[in-house]
Each structure stands twice: as structure tokens, then as C-alpha cells.
Short mmCIF file of C-alpha atoms in Angstrom, two decimals:
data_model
loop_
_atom_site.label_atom_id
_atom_site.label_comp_id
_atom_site.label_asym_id
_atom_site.label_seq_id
_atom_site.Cartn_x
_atom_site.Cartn_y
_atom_site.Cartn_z
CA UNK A 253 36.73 96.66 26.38
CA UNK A 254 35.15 97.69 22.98
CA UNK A 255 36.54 95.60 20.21
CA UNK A 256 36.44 95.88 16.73
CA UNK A 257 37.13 92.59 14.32
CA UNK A 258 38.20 93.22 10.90
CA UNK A 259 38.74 90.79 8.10
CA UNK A 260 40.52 89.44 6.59
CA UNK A 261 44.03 90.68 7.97
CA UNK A 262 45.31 89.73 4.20
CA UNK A 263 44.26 89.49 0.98
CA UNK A 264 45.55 89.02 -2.74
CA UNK A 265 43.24 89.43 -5.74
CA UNK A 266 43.97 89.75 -8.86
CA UNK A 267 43.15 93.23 -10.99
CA UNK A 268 39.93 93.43 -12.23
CA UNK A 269 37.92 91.37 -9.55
CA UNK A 270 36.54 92.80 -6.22
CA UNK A 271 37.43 92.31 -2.77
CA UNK A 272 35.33 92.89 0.60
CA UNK A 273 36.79 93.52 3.78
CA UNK A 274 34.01 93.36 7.01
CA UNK A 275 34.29 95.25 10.06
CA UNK A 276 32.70 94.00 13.24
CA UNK A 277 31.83 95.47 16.45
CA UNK A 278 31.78 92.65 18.75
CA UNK A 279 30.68 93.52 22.05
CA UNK A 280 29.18 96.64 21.21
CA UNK A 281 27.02 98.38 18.65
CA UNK A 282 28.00 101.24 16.45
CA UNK A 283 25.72 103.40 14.37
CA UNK A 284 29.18 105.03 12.65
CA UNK A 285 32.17 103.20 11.95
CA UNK A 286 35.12 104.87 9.49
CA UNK A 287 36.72 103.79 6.52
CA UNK A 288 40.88 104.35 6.48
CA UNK A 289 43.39 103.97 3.80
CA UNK A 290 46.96 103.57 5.01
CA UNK A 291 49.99 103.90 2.46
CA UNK A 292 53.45 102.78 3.53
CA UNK A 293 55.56 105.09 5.56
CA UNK A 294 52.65 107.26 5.86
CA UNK A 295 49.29 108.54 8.06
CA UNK A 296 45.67 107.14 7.92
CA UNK A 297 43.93 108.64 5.47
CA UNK A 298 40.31 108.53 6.44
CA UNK A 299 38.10 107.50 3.41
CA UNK A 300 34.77 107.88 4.38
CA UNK A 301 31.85 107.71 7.51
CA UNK A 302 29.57 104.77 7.24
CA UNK A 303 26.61 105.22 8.82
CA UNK A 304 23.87 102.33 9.77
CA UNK A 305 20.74 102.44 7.85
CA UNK A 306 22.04 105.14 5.17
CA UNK A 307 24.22 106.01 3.19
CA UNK A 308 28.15 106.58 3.41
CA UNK A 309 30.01 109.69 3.47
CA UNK A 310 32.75 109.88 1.37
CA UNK A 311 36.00 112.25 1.98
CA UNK A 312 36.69 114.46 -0.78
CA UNK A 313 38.64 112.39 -3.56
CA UNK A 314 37.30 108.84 -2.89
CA UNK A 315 35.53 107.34 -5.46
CA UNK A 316 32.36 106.26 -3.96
CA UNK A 317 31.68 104.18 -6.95
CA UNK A 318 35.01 102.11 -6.63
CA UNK A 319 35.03 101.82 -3.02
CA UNK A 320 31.37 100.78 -1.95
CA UNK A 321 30.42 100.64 1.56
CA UNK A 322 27.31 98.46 3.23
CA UNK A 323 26.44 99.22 6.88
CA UNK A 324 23.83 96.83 6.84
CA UNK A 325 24.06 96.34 10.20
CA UNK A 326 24.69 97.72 14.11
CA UNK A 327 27.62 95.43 14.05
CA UNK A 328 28.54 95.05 10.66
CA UNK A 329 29.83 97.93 7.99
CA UNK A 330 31.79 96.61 4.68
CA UNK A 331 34.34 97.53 2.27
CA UNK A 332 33.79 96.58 -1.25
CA UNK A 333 37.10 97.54 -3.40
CA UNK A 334 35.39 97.62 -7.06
CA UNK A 335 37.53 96.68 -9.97
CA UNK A 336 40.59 96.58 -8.29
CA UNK A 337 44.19 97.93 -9.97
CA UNK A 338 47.90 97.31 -8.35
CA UNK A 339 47.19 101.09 -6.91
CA UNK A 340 44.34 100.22 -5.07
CA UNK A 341 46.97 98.21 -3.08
CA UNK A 342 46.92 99.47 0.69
CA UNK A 343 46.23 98.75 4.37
CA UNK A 344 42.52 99.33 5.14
CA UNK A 345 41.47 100.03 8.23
CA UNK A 346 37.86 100.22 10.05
CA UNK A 347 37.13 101.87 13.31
CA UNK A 348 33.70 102.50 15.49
CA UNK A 349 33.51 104.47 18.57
CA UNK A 350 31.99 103.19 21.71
CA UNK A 351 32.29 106.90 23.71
CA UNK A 352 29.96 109.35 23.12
CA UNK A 353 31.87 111.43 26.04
CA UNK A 354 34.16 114.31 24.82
CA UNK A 355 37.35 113.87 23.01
CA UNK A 356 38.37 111.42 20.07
CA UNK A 357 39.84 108.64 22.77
CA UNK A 358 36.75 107.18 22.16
CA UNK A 359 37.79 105.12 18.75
CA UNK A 360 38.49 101.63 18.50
CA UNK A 361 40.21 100.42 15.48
CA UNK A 362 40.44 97.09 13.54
CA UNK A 363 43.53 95.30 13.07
CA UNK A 364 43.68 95.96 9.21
CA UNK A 365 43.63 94.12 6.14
CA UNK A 366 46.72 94.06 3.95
CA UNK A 367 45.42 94.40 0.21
CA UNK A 368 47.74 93.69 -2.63
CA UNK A 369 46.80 93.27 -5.99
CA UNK A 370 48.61 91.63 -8.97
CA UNK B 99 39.61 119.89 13.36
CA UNK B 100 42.48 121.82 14.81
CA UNK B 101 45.89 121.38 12.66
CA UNK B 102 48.78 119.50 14.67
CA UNK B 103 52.11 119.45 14.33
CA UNK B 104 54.42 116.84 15.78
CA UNK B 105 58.46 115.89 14.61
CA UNK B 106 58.21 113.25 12.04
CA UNK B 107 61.03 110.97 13.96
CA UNK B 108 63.22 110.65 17.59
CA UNK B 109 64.92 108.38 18.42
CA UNK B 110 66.21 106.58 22.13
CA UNK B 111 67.35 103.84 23.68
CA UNK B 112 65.68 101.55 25.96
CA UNK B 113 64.97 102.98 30.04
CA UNK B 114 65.24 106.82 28.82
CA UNK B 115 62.16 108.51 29.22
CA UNK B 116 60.44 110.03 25.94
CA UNK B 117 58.83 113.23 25.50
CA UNK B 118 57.02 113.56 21.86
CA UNK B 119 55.23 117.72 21.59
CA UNK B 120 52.81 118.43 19.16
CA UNK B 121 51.31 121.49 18.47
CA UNK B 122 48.18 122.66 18.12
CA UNK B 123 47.53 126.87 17.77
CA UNK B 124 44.08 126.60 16.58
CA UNK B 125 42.95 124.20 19.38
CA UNK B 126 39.28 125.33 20.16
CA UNK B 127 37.80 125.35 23.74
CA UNK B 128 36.07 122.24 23.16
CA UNK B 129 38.69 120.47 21.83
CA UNK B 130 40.18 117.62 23.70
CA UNK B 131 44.18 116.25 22.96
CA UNK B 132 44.37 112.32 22.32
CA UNK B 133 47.04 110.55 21.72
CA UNK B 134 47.28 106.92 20.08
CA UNK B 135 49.82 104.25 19.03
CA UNK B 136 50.09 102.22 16.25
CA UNK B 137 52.19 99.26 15.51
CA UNK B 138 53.38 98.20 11.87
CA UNK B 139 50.65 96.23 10.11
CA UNK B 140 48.24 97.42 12.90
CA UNK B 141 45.79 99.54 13.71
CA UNK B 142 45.83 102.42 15.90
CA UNK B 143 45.79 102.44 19.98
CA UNK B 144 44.48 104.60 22.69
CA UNK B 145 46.92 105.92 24.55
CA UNK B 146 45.74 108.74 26.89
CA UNK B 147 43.67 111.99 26.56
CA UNK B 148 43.25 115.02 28.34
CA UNK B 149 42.09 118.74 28.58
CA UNK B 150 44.38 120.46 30.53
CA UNK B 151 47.40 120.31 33.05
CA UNK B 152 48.36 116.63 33.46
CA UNK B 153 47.01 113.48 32.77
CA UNK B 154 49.01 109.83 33.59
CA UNK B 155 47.68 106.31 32.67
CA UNK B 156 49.57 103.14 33.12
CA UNK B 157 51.38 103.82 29.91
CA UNK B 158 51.99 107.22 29.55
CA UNK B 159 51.73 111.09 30.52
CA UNK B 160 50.08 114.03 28.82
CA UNK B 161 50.97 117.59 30.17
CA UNK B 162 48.99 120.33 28.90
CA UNK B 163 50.06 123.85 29.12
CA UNK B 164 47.50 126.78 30.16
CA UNK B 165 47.61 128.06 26.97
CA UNK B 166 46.62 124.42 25.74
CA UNK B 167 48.66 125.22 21.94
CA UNK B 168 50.68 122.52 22.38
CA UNK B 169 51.10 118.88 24.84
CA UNK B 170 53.65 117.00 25.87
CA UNK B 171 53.35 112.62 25.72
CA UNK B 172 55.55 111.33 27.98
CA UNK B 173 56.60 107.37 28.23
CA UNK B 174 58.23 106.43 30.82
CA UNK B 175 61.75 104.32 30.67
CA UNK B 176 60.42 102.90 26.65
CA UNK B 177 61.43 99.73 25.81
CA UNK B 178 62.14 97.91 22.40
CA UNK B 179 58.08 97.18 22.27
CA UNK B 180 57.39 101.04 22.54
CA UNK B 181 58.61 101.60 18.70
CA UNK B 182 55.79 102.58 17.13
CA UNK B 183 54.12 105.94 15.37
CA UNK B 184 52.49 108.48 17.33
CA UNK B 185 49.50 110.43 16.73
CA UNK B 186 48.30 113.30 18.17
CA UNK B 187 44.44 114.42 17.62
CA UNK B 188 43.00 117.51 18.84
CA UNK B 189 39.20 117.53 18.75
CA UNK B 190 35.98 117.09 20.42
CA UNK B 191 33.61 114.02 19.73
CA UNK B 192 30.38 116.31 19.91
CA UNK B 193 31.50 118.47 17.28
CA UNK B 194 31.67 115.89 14.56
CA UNK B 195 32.94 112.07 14.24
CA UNK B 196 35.71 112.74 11.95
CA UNK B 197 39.07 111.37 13.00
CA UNK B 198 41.96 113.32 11.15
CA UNK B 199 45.54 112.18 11.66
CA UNK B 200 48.28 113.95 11.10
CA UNK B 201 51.84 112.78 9.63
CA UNK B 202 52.94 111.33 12.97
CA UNK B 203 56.09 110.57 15.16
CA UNK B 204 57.62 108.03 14.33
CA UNK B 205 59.54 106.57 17.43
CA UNK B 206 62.43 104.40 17.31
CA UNK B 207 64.14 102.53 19.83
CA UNK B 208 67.27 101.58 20.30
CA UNK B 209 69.07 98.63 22.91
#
């Protein structure tokens, strides 16, 4: 089945520096992937669409300047956390989608990187 | 996207069979109902999907009333591994690739 590598799982920076988390598709490619944000006790919050070759699209609220994403790749799309604070502190997740069938079963989604900064 | 609704929490203990509704009023005729699962620390799971009337997977069951405004996940005698949050998404791939989740159920079982 599809799978979708993200990485690293964990990571502790300290504020001020920058921090990139990398999404893979591994057995498939994926022209979109998606950008979450994931606060405890509460839903994804989906961050923004990166698409392959172009630009991202950024939900409304999300600093595209702070959080910069690269889809430089079929495979690849990163996460760049700019200038990070102890708010910025979250669970990011990535997911692509290998369906193009009907319905949003279709989604495959990283295992998530824990980001905590001190 | 259609809006869902689902009850932020149940609770159960291990062999009883779950049933977790959300509702969804504004579901549109394209829309397809997915559910997924997600672990703590994790990220989310495909569960099952469907249109209408019934679906059942290895894992679970989705029943889908005629009106289609609400659906029904069903797991089957849950065990300790089945706590987890629930998501239900109404939508429809063609019509954009935006995944919005709602708030949730979370699911907690009990020995």
C-alpha cells in the first residue's frame, strides 16, 4: 500500500533557529501532499496544499513566511519552521493521496514529527 | 466541505460493540463519508468509506441512512488497541483536495 515517510518523528531546537521536517512518498508519486498542525487534545489543523513544481497554498492564518514549504520533488515536499518560538511547538503532520477515485479515503498520512522548542 | 458533527468522547469496555454517529446536514450529492483513526503521537488511518446503505471492511462498519445526514461507524467487539480518536470526513476528492477534520471522538476503552 501507499506509504508516506516523514521525518524526523522528533525534534528539539532551540528558539530562534529553523527546523525542516521532509515528507516522502515512497512507493508512489504525489503531485499534492498537505501540511497539518496538531495541538494536544485537539484536531488536525490543515496548514497548507503543497503542490509539485509551484507554489504552496496556505490556509487562512498561516504565515507563509514562517512556515516555508519546498515541493521540489514528486516524492519529496518539506517543512521549513522559520525562526522558531516555544509556540511554534506542535505535532506536524504530512499527507499525499494516492486515489484519485471519489471520496477523501484516498489520504495517506505520515507518522508525525514531534516539535518542541526551548 | 460539508460540516460534521460527532460526540467529543464514549467510552466501553473491551468485546462490546461501538457505534460512533456523526452528522452531516449539508452533505452534498457528491460527497462521500470517510472515516479514519488516529493513534496518540500518530498520524491518521483509513478506516472505511462509503456512499450509502452499508459498507463493512475487516475493521469496521459504516451504515448510511437514505437521507445520507448522518452515518453510523461500527467496531465490532473493540479491544484495548481500538482507543483512539475518530474522524469523520464528508467530501468528494474531485471537488477539491482539502482534508478538513472536525473535533473528533475520542474513544476510550476500558478492560
Amino acid at each position: 500500500g501507499a506509504v508516506v515517510s516523514q521525518h524526523p518523528s522528533w525534534v528539539i531546537c532551540k528558539s530562534g533557529t529553523s527546523v525542516k521536517i521532509e515528507c516522502r512518498s515512497l512507493d508512489f508519486q504525489a503531485t499534492t501532499m498537505f501540511w497539518y498542525r496538531q495541538f494536544p487534545k485537539q484536531s488536525l489543523m490543515l496548514m497548507a496544499t503543497s503542490n509539485e513544481g509551484s507554489k504552496a497554498t496556505y490556509e487562512q492564518g498561516v504565515e507563509k513566511d514562517k512556515f516555508l514549504i519546498n515541493h521540489a520533488s514528486l516524492t519529496l515536499s518539506t517543512l521549513t519552521v522559520t525562526s522558531a518560538h516555544p509556540e511554534d511547538s506542535s505535532f506536524y503532520i504530512c499527507s499525499a493521496s494516492l486515489r484519485s477515485d471519489r471520496g477523501l479515503g484516498g489520504y495517506t498520512f505520515g507518522s508525525g514529527t514531534r516539535l518542541t522548542v526551548v | 466541505l460539508a460540516k460534521t458533527t460527532q460526540p467529543i468522547s464514549m467510552d466501553s469496555y473491551e468485546g462490546q460493540e461501538v457505534n460512533i454517529t456523526c452528522s452531516h446536514n449539508n452533505i452534498a450529492t457528491n460527497d462521500y463519508i470517510t472515516w479514519y483513526q488516529q493513534f496518540p503521537s500518530q498520524g491518521p488511518r483509513f478506516i472505511i468509506q462509503g456512499y450509502k446503505t452499508k459498507v463493512t471492511n475487516e475493521v469496521a462498519s459504516l451504515f448510511i441512512p437514505a437521507d445520507r445526514k448522518s452515518s453510523t461507524l461500527s467496531l465490532p467487539r473493540v479491544s484495548l488497541s481500538d482507543t483512539a480518536v475518530y474522524y469523520c470526513l464528508v467530501g468528494d476528492w474531485t471537488g477539491g483536495f482539502k482534508t478538513i477534520f472536525g473535533a473528533g471522538t475520542r474513544l476510550f476503552v476500558k478492560a
